[in-house]
Coordinates of C-alpha atoms in Angstrom, one line a residue:
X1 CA -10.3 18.8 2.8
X2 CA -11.0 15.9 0.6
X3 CA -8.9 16.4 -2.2
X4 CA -5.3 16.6 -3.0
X5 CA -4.8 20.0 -2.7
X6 CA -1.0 21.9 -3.7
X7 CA -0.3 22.6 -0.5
X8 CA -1.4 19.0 0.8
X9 CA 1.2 17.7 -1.9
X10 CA 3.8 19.7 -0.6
X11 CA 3.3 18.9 2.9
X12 CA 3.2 15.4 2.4
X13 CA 6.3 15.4 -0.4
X14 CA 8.1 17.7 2.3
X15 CA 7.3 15.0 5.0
X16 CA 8.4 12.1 2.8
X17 CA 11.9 13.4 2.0
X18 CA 12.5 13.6 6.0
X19 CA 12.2 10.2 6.1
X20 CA 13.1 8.1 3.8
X21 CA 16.7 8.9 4.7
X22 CA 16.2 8.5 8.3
X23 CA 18.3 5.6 8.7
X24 CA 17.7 5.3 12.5
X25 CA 15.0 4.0 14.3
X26 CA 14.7 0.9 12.1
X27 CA 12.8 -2.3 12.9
X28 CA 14.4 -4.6 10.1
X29 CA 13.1 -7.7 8.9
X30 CA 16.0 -9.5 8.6
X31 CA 17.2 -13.0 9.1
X32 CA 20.6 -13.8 9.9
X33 CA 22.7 -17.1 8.8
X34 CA 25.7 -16.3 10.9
X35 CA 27.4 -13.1 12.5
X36 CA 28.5 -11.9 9.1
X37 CA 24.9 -11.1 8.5
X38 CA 24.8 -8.4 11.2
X39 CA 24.4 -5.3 9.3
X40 CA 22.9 -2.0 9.7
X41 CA 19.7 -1.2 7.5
X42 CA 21.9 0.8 4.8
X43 CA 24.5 -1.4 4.1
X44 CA 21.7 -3.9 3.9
X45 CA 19.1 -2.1 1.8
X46 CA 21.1 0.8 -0.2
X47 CA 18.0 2.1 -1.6
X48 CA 15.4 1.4 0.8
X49 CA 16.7 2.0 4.3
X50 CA 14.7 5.0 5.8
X51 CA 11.4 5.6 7.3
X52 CA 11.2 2.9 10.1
X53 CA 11.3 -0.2 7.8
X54 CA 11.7 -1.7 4.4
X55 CA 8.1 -0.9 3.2
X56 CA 7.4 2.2 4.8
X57 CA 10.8 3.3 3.0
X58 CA 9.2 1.5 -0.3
X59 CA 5.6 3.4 -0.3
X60 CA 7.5 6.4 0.7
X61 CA 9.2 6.8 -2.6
X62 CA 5.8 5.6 -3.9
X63 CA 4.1 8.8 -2.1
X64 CA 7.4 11.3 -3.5
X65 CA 7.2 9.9 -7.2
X66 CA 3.9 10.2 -7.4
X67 CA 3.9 13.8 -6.2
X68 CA 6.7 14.6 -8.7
X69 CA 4.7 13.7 -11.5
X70 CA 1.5 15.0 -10.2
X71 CA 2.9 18.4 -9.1
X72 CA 6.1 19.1 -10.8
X73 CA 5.9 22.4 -10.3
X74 CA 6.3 22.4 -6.7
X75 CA 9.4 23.8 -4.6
X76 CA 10.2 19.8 -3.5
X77 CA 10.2 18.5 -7.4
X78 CA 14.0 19.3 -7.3
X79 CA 15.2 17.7 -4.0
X80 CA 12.9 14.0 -5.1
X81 CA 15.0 14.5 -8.7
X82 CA 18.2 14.9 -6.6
X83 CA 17.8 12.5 -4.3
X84 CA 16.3 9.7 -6.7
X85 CA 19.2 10.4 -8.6
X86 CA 21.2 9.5 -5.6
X87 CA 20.1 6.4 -4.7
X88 CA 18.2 4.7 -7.9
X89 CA 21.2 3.1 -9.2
X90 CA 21.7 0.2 -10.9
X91 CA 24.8 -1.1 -8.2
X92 CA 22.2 0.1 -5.8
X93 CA 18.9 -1.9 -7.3
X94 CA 21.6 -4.5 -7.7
X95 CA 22.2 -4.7 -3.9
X96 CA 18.4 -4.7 -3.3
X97 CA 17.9 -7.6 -5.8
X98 CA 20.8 -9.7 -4.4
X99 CA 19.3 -9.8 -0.8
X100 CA 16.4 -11.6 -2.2
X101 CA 18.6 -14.5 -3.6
X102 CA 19.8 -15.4 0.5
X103 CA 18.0 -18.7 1.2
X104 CA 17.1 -16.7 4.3
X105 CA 15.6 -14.1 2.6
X106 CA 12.0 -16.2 1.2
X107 CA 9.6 -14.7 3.3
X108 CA 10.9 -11.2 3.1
X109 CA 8.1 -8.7 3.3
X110 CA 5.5 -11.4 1.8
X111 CA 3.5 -9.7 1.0
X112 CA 3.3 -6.0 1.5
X113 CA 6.4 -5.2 0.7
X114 CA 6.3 -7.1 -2.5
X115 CA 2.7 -5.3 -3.1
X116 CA 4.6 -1.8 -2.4
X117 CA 7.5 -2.4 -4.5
X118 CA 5.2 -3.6 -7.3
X119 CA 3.1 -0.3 -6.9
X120 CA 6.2 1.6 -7.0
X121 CA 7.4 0.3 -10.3
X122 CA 3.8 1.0 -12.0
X123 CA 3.8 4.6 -10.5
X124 CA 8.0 5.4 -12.4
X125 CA 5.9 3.8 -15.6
X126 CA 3.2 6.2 -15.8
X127 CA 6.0 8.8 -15.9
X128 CA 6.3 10.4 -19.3
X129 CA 9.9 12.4 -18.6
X130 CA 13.6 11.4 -19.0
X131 CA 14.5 11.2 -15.6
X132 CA 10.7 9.2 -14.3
X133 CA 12.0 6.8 -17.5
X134 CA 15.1 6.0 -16.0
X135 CA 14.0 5.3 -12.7
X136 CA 11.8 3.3 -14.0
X137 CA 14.4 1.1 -15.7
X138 CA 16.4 1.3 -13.1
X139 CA 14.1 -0.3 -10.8
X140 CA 12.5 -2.8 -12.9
X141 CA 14.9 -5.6 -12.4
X142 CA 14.0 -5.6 -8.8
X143 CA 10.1 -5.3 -9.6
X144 CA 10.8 -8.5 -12.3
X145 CA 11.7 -10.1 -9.3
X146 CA 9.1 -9.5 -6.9
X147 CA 6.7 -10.4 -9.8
X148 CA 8.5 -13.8 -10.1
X149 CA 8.4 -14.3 -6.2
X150 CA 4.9 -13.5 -5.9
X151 CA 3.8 -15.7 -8.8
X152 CA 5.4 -18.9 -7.1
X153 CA 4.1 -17.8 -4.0
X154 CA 0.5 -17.9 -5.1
X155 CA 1.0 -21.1 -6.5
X156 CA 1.3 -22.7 -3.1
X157 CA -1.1 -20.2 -1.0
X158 CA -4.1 -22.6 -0.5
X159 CA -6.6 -20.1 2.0
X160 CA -6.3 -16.1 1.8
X161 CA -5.0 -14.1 4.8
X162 CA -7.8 -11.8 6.2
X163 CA -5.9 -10.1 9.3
X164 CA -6.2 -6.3 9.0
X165 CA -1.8 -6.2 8.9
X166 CA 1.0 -6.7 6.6
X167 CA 0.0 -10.2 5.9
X168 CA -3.5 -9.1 4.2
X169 CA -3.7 -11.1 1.2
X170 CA -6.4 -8.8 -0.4
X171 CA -4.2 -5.3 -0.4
X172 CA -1.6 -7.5 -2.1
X173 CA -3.5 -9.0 -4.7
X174 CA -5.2 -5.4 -5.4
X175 CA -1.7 -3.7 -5.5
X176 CA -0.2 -6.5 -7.9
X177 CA -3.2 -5.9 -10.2
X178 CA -2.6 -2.8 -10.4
X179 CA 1.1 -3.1 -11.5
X180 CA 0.7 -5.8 -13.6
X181 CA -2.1 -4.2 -15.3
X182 CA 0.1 -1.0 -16.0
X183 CA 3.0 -3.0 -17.3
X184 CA 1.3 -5.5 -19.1
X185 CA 2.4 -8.2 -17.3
X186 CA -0.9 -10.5 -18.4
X187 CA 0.1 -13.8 -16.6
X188 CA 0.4 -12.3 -13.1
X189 CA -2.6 -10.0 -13.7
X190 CA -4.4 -13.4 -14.6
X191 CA -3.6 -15.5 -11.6
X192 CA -4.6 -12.9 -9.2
X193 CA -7.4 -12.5 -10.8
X194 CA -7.8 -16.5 -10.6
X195 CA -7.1 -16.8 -6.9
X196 CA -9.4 -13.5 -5.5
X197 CA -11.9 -15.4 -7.7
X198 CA -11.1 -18.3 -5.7
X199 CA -11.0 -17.2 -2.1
X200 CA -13.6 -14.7 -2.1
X201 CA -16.3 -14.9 -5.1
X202 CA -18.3 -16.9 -2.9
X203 CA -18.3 -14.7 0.6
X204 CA -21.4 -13.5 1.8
X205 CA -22.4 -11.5 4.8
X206 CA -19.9 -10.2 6.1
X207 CA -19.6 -9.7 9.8
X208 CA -16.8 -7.2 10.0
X209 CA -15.4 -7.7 13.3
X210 CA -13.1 -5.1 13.3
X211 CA -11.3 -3.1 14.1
X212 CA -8.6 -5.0 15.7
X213 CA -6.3 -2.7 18.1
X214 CA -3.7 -2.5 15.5
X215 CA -5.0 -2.7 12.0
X216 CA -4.3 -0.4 9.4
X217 CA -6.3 -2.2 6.6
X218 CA -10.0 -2.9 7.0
X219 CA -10.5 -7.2 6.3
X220 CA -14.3 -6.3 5.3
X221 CA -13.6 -3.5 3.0
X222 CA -10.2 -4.2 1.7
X223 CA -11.9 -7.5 0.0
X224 CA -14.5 -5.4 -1.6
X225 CA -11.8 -3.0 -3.2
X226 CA -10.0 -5.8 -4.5
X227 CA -12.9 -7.9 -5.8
X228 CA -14.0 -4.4 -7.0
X229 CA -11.3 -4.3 -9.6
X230 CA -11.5 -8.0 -10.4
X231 CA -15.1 -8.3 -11.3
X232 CA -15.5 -4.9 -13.4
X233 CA -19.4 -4.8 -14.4
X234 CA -20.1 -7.5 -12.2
X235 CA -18.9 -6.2 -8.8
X236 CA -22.4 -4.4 -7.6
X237 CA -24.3 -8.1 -7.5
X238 CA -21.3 -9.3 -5.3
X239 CA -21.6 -6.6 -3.2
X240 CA -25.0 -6.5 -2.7
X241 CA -24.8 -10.1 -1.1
X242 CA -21.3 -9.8 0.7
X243 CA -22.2 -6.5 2.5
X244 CA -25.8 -6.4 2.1
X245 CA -27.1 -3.9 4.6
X246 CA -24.9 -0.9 3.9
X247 CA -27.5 1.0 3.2
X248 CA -28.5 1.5 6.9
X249 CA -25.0 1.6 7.7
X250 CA -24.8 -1.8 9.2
X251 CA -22.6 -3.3 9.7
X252 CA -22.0 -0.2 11.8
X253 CA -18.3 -0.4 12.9
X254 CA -17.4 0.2 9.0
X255 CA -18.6 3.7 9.2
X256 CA -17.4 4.6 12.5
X257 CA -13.9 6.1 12.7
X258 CA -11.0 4.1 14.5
X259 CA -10.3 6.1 17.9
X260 CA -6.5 6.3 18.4
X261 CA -5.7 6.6 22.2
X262 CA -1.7 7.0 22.0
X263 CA -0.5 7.9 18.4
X264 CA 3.7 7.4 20.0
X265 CA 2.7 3.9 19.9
X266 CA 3.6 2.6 16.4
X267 CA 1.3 -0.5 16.6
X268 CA -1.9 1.8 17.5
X269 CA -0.6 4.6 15.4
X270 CA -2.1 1.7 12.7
X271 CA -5.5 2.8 13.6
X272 CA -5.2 6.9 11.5
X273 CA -3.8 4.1 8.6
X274 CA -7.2 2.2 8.9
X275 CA -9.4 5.4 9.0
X276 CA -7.3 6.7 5.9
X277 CA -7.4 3.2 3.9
X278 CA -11.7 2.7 5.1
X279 CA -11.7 5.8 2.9
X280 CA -9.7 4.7 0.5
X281 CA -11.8 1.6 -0.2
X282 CA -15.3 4.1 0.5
X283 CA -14.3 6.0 -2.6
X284 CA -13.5 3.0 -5.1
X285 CA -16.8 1.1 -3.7
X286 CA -18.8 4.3 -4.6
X287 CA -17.5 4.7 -7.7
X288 CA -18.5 1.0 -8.7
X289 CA -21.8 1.3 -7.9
X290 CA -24.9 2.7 -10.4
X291 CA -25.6 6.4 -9.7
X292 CA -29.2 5.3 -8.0
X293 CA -27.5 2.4 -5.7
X294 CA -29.1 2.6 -2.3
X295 CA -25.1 1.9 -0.7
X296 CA -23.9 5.0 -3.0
X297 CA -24.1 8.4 -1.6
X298 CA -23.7 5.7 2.4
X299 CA -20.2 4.8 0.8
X300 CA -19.1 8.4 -0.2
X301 CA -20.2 9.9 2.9
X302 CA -18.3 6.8 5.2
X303 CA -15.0 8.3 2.9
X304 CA -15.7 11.7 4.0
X305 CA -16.1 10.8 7.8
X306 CA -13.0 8.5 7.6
X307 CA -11.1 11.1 6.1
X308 CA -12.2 14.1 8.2
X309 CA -10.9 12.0 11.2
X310 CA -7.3 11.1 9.8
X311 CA -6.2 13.3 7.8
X312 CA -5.0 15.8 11.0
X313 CA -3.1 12.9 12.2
X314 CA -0.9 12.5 9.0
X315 CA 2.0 14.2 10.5
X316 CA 2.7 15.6 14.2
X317 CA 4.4 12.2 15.8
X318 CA 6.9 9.9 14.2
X319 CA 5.3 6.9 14.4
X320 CA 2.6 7.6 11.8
X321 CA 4.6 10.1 10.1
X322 CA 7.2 7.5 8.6
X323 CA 4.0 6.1 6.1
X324 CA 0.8 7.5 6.7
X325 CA 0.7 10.5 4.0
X326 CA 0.8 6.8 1.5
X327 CA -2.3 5.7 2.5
X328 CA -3.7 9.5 2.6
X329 CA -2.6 9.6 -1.3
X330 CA -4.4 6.2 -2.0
X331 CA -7.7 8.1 -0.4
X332 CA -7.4 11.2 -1.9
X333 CA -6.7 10.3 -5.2
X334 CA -9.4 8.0 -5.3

């Protein structure tokens, strides 16, 4: 199944609501000043402190509100209204927003997390009812500051970060776009732009050595999804030099699933993520290319393989449970 489907949208809404609540186990990122600063993930994070960690709890909302406005219809629409009612309030948002202010507090979730929160807010914008409004302005003052902290932060980032992880420079710069695009936001849309111009207009080649035994992001393909969406019209030249053999499926580890050998282990649980964002990437390549492209029908049929092999393993064990039905939404709403 390679499409979002009713009852994959209820499975995965269903999934998200029992977790992002789950206060306990919680790997916090979290530095401490002094012994006051030993909290528990909820008094910490009033909105956000479910499903593992702060970004998984951030793309899990993501995955529910975009559901909810996808599928109202469905039996869970209620229980996401009720529950984002809960916990999207301004004293909450507040809370969020004030954790960033600690001097200890810089690096927080640079960058995913800042990517996540940023998708987050464009998702509540795109929603057309009262209640999707007032999330949405209920949120924004913690999105507005995200967007400040990741415009200083580009400032001063000389090289791009290409490790298949949180740190991936690329899935942040193609998230930001995205928000800053929905909202308007023409100065931060701009630099990104700018600085994927920057570190990547000029790659060529690639190797793809990958995967590493706990990515969740594909370094090779993740830069063509980004540069995909910065260079419009101009993306299939690029393309054609940075992977230019994709038409005989070389190199060949990009259309090869990941094999996951022990799905309880969180960091090799990453590897269904990479298989689910591989096709992710697959689908927008495809869809960039001309309709003749030699790398076309290659690209849609890598998505389909990626996607046949993950998708079984977005629920069942914990581990993966707590995010992967985000990155499954990114693929199969491609």
């Amino acid at each position: 199944m390679t499409r979002l489907t009713p009852e994959i949208a209820v499975l995965y809404a269903s999934t998200a609501l029992g977790h992002v609540t789950r206060e306990y186990p919680n790997k916090l990122d979290h530095v401490m000043a002094g012994p006051e600063d030993a909290r528990g993930p909820r008094a910490l994070h009033p909105v956000f402190f479910g499903s593992f960690d702060w970004h998984s709890c951030v793309h899990g909302w993501w995955t529910l509100f975009t559901l909810y406005r996808l599928h109202p219809d469905m039996a869970e629409a209620p229980r996401i209204a009720a529950l984002a009612d809960d916990l999207f309030t301004d004293a909450n948002i507040a809370v969020e927003v004030a954790y960033l202010a600690r001097p200890e507090g810089r690096g927080f979730e640079r960058p995913y997390g800042w990517a996540w929160l940023l998708m987050l807010q464009a998702e509540l914008d795109r929603h057309s009812t009262s209640e999707g409004r007032r999330w949405a302005g209920t949120l924004k003052p913690l999105a507005d500051a995200f967007a400040r902290r990741l415009k200083a932060y580009l400032l001063v980032a000389t090289y791009p970060v290409r490790v298949g992880t949180h740190y991936n420079s690329a899935f942040a710069l193609r998230l930001a776009i995205e928000y800053a695009d929905a909202i308007g936001d023409r100065p931060l849309a701009t630099q990104c732009r700018r600085k994927a111009v920057e570190w990547h207009s000029a790659d060529r080649d690639c190797q793809a050595w990958e995967p590493s035994q706990d990515e969740f992001l594909s370094p090779a393909l993740m830069e063509a999804e980004l540069m995909r969406v910065v260079l419009g019209d101009g993306f299939p030249a690029w393309f054609d030099a940075f992977l230019p053999r994709v038409a005989t499926r070389d190199p060949a580890t990009l259309f090869r699933p990941a094999s996951v050998s022990d799905r309880s282990d969180g960091k090799i649980a990453h590897l269904d993520g990479l298989n689910l964002s591989r096709a992710w990437c697959w689908r927008g390549i495809a869809g960039a290319l001309p309709a003749g492209h030699a790398a076309r029908s290659v690209a849609l049929e890598a998505a389909d393989t990626h996607l046949t092999a993950a998708l079984p393993q977005v629920t069942g064990d914990y581990m993966g449970e707590h995010w992967l039905a985000s990155f499954a939404l990114l693929a199969l709403t491609a």
